[in-house]
JSON list of C-alpha atoms in Angstrom, two decimals:
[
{"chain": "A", "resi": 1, "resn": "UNK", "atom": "CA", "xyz": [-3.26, -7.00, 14.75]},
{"chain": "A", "resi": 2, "resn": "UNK", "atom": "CA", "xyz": [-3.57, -3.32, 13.39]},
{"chain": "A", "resi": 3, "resn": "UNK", "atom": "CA", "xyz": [-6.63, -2.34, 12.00]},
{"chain": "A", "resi": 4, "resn": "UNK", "atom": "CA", "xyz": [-6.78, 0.55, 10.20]},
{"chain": "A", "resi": 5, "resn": "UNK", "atom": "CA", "xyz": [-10.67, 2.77, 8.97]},
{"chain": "A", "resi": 6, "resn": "UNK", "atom": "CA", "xyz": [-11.26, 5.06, 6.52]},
{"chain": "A", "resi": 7, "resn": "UNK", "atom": "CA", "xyz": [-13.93, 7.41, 5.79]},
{"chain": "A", "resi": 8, "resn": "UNK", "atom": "CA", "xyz": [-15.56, 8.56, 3.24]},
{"chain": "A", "resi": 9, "resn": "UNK", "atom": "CA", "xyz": [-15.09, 5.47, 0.68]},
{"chain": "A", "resi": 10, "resn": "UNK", "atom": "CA", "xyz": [-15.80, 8.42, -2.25]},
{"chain": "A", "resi": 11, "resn": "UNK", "atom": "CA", "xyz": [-15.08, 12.08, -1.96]},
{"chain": "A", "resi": 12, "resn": "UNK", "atom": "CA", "xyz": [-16.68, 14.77, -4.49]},
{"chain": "A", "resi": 13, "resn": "UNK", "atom": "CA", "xyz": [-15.55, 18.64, -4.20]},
{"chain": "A", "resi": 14, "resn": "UNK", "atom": "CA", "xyz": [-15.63, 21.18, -6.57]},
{"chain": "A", "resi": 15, "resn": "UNK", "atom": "CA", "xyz": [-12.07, 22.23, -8.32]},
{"chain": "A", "resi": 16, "resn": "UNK", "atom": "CA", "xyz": [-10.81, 24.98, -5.70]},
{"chain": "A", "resi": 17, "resn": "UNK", "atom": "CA", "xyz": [-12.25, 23.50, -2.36]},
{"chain": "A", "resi": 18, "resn": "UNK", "atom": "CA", "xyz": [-10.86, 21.94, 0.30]},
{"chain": "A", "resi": 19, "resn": "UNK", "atom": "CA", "xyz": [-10.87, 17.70, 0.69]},
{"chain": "A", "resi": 20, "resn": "UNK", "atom": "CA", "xyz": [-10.60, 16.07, 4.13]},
{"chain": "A", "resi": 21, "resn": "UNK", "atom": "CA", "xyz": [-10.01, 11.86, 4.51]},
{"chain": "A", "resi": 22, "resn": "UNK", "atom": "CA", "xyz": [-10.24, 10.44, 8.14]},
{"chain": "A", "resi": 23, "resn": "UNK", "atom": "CA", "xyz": [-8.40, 7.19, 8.95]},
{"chain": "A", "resi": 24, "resn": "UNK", "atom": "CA", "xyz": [-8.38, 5.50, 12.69]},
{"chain": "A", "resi": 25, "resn": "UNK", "atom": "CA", "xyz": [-6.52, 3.11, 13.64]},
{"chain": "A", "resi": 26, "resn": "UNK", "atom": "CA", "xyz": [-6.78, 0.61, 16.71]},
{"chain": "A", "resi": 27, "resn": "UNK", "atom": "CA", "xyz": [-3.40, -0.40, 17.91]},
{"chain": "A", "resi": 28, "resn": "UNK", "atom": "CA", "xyz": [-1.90, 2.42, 20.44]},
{"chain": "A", "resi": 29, "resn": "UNK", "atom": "CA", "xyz": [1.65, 1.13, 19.53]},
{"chain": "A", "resi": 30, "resn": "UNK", "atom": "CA", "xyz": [1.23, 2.28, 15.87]},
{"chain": "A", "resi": 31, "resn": "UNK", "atom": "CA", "xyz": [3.68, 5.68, 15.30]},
{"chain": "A", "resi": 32, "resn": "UNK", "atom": "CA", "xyz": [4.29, 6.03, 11.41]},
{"chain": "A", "resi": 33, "resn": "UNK", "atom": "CA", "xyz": [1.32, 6.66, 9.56]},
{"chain": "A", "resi": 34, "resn": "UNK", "atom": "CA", "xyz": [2.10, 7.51, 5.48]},
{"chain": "A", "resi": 35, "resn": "UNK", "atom": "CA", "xyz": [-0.41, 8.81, 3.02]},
{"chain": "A", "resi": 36, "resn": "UNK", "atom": "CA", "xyz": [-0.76, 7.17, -0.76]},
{"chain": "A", "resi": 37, "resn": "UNK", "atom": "CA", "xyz": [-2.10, 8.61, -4.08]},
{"chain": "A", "resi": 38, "resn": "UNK", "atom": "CA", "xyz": [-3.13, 5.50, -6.62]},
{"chain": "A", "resi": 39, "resn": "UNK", "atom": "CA", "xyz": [-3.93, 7.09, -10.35]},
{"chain": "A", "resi": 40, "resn": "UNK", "atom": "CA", "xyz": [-5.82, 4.53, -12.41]},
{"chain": "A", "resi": 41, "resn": "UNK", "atom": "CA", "xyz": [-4.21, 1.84, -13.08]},
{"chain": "A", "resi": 42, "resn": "UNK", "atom": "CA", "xyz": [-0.87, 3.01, -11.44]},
{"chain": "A", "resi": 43, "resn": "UNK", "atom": "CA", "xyz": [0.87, 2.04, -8.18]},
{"chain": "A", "resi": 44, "resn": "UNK", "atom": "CA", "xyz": [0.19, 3.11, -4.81]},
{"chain": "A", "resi": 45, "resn": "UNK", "atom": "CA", "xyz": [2.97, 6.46, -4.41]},
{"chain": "A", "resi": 46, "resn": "UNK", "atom": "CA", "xyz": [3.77, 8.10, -1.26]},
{"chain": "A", "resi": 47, "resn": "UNK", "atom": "CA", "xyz": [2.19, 11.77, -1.03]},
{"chain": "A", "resi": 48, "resn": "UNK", "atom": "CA", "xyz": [3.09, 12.27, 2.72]},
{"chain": "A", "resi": 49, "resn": "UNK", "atom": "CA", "xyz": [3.43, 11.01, 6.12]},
{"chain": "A", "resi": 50, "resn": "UNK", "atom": "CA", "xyz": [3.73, 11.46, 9.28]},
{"chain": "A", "resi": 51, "resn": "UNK", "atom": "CA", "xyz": [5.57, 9.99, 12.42]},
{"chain": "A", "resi": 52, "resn": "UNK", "atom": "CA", "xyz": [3.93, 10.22, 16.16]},
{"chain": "A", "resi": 53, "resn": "UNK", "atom": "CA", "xyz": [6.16, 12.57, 17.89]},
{"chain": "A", "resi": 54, "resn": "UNK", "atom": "CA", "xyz": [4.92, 14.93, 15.83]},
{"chain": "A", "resi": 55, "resn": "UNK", "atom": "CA", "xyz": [0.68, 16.54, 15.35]},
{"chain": "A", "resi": 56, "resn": "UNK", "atom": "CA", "xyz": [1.08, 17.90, 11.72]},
{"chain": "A", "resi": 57, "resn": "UNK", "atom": "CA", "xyz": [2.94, 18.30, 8.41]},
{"chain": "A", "resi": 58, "resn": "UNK", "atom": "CA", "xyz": [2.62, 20.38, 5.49]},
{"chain": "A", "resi": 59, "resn": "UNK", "atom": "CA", "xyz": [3.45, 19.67, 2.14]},
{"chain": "A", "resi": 60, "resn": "UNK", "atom": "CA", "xyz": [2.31, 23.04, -0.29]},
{"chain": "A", "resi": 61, "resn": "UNK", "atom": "CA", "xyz": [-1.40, 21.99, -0.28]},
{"chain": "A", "resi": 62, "resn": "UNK", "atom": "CA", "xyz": [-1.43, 18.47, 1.63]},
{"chain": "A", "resi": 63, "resn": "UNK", "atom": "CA", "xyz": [-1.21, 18.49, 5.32]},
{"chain": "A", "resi": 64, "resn": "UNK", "atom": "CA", "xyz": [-1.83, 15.46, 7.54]},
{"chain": "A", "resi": 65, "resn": "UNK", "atom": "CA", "xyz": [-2.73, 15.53, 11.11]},
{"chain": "A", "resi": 66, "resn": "UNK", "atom": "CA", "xyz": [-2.79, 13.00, 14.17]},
{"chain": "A", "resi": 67, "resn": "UNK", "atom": "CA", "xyz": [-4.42, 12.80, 17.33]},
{"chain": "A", "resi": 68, "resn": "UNK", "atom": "CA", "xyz": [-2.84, 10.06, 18.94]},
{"chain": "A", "resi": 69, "resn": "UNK", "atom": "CA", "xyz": [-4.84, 10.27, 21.89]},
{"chain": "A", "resi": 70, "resn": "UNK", "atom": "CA", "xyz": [-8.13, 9.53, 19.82]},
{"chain": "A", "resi": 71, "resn": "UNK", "atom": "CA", "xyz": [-6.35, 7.38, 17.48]},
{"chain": "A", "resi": 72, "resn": "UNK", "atom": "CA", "xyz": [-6.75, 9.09, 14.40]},
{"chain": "A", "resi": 73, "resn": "UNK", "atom": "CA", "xyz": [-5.07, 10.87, 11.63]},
{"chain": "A", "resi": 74, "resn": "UNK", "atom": "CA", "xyz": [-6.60, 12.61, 8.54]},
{"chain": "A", "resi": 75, "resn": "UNK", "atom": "CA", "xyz": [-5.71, 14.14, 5.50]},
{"chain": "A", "resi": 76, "resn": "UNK", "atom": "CA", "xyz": [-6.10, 17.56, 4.00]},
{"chain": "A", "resi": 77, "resn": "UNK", "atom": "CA", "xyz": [-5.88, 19.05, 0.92]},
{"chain": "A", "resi": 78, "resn": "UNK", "atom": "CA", "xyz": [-6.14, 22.72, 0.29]},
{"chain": "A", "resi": 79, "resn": "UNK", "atom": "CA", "xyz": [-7.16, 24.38, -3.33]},
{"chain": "A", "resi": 80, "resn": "UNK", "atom": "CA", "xyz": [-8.12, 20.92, -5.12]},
{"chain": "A", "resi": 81, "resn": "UNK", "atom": "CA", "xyz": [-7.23, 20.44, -8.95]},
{"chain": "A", "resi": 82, "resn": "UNK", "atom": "CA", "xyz": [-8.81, 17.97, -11.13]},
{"chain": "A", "resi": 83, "resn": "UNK", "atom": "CA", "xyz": [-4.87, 16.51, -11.09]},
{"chain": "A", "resi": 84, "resn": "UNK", "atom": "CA", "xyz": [-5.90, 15.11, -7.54]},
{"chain": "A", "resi": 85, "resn": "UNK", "atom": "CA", "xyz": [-9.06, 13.14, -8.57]},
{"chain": "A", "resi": 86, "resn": "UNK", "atom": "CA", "xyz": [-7.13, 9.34, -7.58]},
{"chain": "A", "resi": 87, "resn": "UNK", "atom": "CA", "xyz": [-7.37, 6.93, -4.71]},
{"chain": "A", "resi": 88, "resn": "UNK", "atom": "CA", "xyz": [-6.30, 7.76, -1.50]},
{"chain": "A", "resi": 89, "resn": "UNK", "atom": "CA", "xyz": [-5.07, 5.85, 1.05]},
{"chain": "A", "resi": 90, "resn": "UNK", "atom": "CA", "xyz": [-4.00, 5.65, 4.43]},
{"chain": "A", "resi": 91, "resn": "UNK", "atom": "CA", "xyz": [-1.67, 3.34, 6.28]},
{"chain": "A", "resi": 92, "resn": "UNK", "atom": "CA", "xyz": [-0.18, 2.59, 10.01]},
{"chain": "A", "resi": 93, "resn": "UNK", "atom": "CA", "xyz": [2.64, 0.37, 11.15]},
{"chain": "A", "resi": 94, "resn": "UNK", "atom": "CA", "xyz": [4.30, 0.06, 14.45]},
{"chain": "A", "resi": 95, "resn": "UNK", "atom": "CA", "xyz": [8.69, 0.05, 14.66]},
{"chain": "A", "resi": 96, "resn": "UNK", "atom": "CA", "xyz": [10.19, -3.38, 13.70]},
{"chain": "A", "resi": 97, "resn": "UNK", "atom": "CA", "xyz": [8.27, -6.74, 13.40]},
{"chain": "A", "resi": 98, "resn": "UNK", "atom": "CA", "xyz": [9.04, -5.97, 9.67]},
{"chain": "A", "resi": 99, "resn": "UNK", "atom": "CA", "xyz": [7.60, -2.33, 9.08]},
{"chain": "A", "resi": 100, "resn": "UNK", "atom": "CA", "xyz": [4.54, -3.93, 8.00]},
{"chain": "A", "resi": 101, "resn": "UNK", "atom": "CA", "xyz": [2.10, -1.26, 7.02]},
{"chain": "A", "resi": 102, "resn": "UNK", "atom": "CA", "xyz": [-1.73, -1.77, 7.71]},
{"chain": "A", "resi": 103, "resn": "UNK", "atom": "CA", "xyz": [-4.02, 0.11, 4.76]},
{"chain": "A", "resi": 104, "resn": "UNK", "atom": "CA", "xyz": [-7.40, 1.75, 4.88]},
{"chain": "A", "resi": 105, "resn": "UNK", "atom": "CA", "xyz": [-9.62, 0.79, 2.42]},
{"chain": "A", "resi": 106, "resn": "UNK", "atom": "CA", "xyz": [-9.22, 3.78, 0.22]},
{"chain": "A", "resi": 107, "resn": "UNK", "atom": "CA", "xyz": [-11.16, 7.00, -0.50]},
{"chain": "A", "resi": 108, "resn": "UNK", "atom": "CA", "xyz": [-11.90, 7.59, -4.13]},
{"chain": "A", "resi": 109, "resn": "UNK", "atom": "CA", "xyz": [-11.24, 11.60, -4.66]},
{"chain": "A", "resi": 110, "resn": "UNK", "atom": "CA", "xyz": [-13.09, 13.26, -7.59]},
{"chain": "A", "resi": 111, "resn": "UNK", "atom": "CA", "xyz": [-12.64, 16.91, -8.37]},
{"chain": "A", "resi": 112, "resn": "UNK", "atom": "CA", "xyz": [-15.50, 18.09, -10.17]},
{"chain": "A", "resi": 113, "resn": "UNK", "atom": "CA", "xyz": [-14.73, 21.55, -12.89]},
{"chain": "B", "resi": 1, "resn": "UNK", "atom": "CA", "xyz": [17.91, 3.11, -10.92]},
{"chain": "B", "resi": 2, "resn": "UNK", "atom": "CA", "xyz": [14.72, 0.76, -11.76]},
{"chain": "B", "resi": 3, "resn": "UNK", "atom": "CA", "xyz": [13.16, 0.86, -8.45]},
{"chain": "B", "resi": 4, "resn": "UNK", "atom": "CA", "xyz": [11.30, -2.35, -7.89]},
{"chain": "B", "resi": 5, "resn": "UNK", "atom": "CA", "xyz": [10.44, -4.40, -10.89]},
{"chain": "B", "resi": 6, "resn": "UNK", "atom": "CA", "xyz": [7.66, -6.95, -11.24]},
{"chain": "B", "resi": 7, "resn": "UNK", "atom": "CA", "xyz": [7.18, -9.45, -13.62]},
{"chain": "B", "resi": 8, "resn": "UNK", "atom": "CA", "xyz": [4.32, -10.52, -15.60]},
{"chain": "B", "resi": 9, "resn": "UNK", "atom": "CA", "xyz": [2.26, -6.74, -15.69]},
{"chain": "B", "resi": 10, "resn": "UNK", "atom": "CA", "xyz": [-0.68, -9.16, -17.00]},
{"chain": "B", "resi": 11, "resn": "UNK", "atom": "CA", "xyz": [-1.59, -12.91, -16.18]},
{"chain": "B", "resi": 12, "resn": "UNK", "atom": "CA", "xyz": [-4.80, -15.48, -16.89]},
{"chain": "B", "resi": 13, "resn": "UNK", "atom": "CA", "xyz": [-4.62, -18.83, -15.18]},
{"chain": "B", "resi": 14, "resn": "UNK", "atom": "CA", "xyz": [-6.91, -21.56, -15.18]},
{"chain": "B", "resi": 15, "resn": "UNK", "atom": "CA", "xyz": [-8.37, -22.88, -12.16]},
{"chain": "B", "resi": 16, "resn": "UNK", "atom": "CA", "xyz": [-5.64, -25.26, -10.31]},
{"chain": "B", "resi": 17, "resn": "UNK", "atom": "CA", "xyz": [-2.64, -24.55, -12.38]},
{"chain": "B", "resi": 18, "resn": "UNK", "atom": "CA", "xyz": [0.27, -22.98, -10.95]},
{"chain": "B", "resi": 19, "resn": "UNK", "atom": "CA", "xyz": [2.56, -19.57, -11.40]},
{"chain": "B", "resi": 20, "resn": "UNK", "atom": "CA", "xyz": [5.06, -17.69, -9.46]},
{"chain": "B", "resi": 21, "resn": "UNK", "atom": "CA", "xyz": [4.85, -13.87, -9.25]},
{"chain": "B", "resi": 22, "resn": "UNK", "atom": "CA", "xyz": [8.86, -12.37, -9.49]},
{"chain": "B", "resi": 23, "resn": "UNK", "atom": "CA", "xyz": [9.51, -9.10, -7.98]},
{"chain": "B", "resi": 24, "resn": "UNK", "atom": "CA", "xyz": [13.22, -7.91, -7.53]},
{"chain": "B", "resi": 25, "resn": "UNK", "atom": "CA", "xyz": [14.69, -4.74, -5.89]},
{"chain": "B", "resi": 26, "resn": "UNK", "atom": "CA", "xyz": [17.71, -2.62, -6.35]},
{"chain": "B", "resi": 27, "resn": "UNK", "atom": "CA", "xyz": [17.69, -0.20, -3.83]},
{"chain": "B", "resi": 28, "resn": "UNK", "atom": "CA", "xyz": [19.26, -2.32, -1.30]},
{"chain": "B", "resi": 29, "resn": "UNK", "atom": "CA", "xyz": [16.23, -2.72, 0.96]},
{"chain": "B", "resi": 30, "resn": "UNK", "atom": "CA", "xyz": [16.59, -5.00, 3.25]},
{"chain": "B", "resi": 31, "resn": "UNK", "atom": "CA", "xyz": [12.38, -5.63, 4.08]},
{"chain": "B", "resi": 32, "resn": "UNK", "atom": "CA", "xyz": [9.93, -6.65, 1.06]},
{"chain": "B", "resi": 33, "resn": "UNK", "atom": "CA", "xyz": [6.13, -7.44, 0.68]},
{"chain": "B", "resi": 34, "resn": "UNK", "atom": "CA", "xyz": [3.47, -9.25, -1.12]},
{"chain": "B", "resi": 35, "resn": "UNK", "atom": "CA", "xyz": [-0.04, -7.09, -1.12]},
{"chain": "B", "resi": 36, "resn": "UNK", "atom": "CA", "xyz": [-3.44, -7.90, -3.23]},
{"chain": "B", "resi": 37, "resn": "UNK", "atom": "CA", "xyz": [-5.67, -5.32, -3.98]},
{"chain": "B", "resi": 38, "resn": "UNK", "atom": "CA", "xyz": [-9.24, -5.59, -4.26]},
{"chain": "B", "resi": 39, "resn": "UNK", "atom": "CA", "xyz": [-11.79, -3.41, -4.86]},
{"chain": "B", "resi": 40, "resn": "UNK", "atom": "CA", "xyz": [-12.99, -1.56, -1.47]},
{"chain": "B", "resi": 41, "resn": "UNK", "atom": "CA", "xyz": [-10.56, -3.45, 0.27]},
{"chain": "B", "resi": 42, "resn": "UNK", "atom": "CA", "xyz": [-7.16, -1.66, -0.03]},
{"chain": "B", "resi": 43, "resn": "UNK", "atom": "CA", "xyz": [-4.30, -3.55, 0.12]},
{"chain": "B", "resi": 44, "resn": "UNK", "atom": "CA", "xyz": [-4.23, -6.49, 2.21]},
{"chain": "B", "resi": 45, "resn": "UNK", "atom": "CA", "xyz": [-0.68, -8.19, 3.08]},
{"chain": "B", "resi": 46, "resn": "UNK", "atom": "CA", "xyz": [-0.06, -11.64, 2.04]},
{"chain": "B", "resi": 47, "resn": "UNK", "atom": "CA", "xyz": [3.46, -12.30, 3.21]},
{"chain": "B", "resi": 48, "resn": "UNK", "atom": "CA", "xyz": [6.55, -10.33, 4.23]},
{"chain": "B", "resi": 49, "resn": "UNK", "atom": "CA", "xyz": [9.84, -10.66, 4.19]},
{"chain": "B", "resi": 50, "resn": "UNK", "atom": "CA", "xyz": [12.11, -8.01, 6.85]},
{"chain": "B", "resi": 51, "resn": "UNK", "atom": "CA", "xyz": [15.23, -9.17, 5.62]},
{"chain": "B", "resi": 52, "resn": "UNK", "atom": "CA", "xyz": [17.15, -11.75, 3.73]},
{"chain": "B", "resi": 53, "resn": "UNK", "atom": "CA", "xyz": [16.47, -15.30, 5.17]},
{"chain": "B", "resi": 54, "resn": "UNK", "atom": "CA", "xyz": [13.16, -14.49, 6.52]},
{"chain": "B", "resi": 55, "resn": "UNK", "atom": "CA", "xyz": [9.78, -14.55, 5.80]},
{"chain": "B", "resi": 56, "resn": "UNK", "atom": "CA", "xyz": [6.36, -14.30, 7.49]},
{"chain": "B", "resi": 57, "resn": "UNK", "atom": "CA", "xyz": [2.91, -14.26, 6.86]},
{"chain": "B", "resi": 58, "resn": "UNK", "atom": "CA", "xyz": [0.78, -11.70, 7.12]},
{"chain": "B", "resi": 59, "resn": "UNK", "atom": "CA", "xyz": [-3.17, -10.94, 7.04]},
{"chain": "B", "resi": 60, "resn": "UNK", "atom": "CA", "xyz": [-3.99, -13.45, 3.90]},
{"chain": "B", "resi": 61, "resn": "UNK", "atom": "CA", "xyz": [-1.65, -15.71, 3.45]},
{"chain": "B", "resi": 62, "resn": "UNK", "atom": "CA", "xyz": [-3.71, -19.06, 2.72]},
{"chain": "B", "resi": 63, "resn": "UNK", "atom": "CA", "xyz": [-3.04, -20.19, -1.15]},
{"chain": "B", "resi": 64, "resn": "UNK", "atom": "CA", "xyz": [0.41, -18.70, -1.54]},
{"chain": "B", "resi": 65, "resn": "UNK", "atom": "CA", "xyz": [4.21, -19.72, -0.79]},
{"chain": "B", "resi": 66, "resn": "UNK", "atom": "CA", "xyz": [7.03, -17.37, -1.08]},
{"chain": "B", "resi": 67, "resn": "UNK", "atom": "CA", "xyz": [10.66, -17.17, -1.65]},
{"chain": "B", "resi": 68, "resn": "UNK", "atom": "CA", "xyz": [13.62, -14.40, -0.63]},
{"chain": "B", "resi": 69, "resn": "UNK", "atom": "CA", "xyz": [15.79, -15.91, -3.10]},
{"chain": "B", "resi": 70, "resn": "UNK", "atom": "CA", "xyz": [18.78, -13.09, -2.13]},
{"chain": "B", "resi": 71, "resn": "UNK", "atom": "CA", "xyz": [18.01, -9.83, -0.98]},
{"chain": "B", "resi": 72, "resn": "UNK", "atom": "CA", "xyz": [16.98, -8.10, -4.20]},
{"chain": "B", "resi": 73, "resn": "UNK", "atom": "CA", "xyz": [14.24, -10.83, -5.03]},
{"chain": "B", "resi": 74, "resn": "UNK", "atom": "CA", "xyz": [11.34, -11.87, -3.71]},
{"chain": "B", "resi": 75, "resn": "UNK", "atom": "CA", "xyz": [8.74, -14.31, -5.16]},
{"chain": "B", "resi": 76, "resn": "UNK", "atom": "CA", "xyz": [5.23, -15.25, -4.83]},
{"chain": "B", "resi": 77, "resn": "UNK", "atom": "CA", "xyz": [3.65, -18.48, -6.15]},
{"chain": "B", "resi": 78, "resn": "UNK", "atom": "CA", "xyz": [0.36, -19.34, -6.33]},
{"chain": "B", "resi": 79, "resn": "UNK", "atom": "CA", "xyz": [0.50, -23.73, -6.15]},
{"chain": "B", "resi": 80, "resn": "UNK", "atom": "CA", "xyz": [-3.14, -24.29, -7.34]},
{"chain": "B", "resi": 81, "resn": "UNK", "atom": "CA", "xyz": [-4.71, -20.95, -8.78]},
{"chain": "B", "resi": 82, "resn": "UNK", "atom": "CA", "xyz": [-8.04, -20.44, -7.37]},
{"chain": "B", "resi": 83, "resn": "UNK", "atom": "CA", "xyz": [-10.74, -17.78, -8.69]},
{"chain": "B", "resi": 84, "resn": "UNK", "atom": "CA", "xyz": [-10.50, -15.81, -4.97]},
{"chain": "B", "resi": 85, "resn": "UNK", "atom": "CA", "xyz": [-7.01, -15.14, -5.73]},
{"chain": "B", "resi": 86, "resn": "UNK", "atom": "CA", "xyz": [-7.93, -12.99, -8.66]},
{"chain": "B", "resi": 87, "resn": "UNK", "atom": "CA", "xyz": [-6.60, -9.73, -7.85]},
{"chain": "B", "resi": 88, "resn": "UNK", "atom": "CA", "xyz": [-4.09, -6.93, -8.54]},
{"chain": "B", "resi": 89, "resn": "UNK", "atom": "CA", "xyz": [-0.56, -7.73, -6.90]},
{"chain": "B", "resi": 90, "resn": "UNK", "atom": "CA", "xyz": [1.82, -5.59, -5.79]},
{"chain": "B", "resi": 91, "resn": "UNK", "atom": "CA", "xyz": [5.41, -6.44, -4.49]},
{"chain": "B", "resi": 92, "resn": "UNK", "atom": "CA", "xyz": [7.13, -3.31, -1.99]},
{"chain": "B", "resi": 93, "resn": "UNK", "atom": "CA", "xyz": [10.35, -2.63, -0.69]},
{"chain": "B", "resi": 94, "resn": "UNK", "atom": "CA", "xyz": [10.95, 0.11, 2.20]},
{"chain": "B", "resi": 95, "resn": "UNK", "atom": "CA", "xyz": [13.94, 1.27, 3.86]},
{"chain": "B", "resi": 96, "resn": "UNK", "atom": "CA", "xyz": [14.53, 1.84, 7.41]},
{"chain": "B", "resi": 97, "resn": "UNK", "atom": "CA", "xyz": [12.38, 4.32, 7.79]},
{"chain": "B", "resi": 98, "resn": "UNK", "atom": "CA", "xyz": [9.42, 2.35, 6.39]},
{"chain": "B", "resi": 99, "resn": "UNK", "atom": "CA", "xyz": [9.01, 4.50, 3.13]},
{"chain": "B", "resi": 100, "resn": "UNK", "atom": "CA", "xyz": [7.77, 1.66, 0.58]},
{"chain": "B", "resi": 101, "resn": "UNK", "atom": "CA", "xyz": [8.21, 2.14, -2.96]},
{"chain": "B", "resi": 102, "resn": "UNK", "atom": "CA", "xyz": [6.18, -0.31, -4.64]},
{"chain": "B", "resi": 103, "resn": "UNK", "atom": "CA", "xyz": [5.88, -2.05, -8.17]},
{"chain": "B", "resi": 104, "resn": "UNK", "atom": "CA", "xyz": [4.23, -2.07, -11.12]},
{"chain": "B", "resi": 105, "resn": "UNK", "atom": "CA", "xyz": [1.49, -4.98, -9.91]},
{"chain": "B", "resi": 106, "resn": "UNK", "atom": "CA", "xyz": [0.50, -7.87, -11.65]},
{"chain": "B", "resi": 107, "resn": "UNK", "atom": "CA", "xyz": [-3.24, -8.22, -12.63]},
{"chain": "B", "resi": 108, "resn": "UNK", "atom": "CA", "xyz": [-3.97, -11.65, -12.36]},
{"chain": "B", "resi": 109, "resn": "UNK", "atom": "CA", "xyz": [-7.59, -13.27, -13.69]},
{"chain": "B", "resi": 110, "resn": "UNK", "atom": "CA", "xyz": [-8.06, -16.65, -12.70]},
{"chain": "B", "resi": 111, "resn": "UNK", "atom": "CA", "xyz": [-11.24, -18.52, -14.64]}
]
C-alpha cells in the first residue's frame, strides 16, 4: 500500500519567515495529495491541496508543490504568524478503491515572536 | 448543516469491556472512515466504508468491527477494549472529490 514521509517532525521559525514541510510518497499511482492544519485539541481541517495534473497552487500565503517524477510534494508558507503554530499534515490517495487517504506523520509548526 | 458528528467526545474503558464509537453524516457522502491518532504517528486508517453496503479494512484493523448502518452512519466498536487501542478517534466523510471533513474525535483511555 501507500506510504506516505514527512519531514521535519517539528518546525521552529521566527514570526515573519518562511516554513517549508516535505512529504514523499511511494506509490506512482497516487494523484490527490491534500494538506491539513490540526490546532490543539481540534480536528484535522483541510488548508489546501493539490491534484497531479497540476505542479503548484497558491492559496494567499500557502502554496503546495509536487514533483511527481521524484515523488514528492511539500508545503510552503510565506510571512508566518503565531496563528499558524498547529500540526501539519500531509496526505496521498490514489482515484477509487474508496478515496482512502494515506497521512504523514505530522510536522509540529511553532512560530516563535 | 452539522457536518459530521461523533459521539462520546470523551471515553474510559476498562480492559476487556466493550463500546461502540457512533459517527453520522449529513452531507450526503457516500464514502466514510475510521482513523486513530497517535502521537508521531498521524492518522492511521482502521476501516472504510466507500459507500452504503460496504466496508473494508484498512492499515489497523485488528480489535475493531464496524457497521454502515445507512448512509449517514457509520460505527466503530471495540469487542474487548485493550490498552493499545487507547487513542484519539476520528470518523471522516469525503465527497467525490476526496475532500474529507472530519469529526470531532473521541479520546478514548483504556486502563
Amino acid at each position: 500500500g501507500e506510504n506516505v514521509e514527512q519531514h521535519p517532525s517539528t518546525l521552529s521559525v521566527q514570526e515573519g519567515d518562511s516554513a517549508v514541510i516535505k512529504c514523499t510518497y511511494s506509490d506512482s499511482a497516487s494523484n490527490y495529495f491534500p494538506w491539513y492544519k490540526q490546532e490543539l485539541g481540534k480536528r484535522p481541517q483541510l488548508i489546501i491541496d493539490i491534484r497531479s495534473n497540476v505542479g503548484e497552487k497558491k492559496d494567499q500565503r500557502i502554496a503546495v508543490t509536487l514533483n511527481k517524477t521524484a515523488k514528492h510534494f511539500s508545503l510552503h508558507i510565506t510571512e508566518t504568524q503565531p496563528e499558524d503554530s498547529a500540526v501539519y499534515f500531509c496526505a496521498a490517495s490514489i482515484t477509487g478503491g474508496g478515496n482512502k487517504l494515506t497521512f504523514g506523520t505530522g510536522t509540529q509548526l511553532k512560530v516563535e515572536l | 448543516n452539522a457536518g459530521v458528528t461523533q459521539t462520546p467526545k470523551f471515553q474510559v474503558l476498562k480492559t476487556g469491556q466493550s463500546m461502540t464509537l457512533q459517527c453520522a453524516q449529513d452531507m450526503n457522502h457516500n464514502s466514510m472512515y475510521w482513523y486513530r491518532q497517535d502521537p508521531g504517528m498521524g492518522l492511521r486508517l482502521i476501516y472504510y466504508s466507500a459507500s452504503e453496503g460496504t466496508t473494508d479494512k484498512g492499515e489497523v484493523p485488528n480489535g475493531y468491527n464496524v457497521s454502515r448502518l445507512n448512509k449517514r452512519e457509520f460505527s466503530l466498536r471495540l469487542e474487548s477494549a485493550a490498552p493499545s487501542q487507547t487513542s484519539v478517534y476520528f470518523c471522516a466523510s469525503s465527497e467525490e472529490d476526496r475532500t474529507y471533513t472530519f469529526g470531532s474525535g473521541t479520546r478514548l483511555t483504556v486502563v
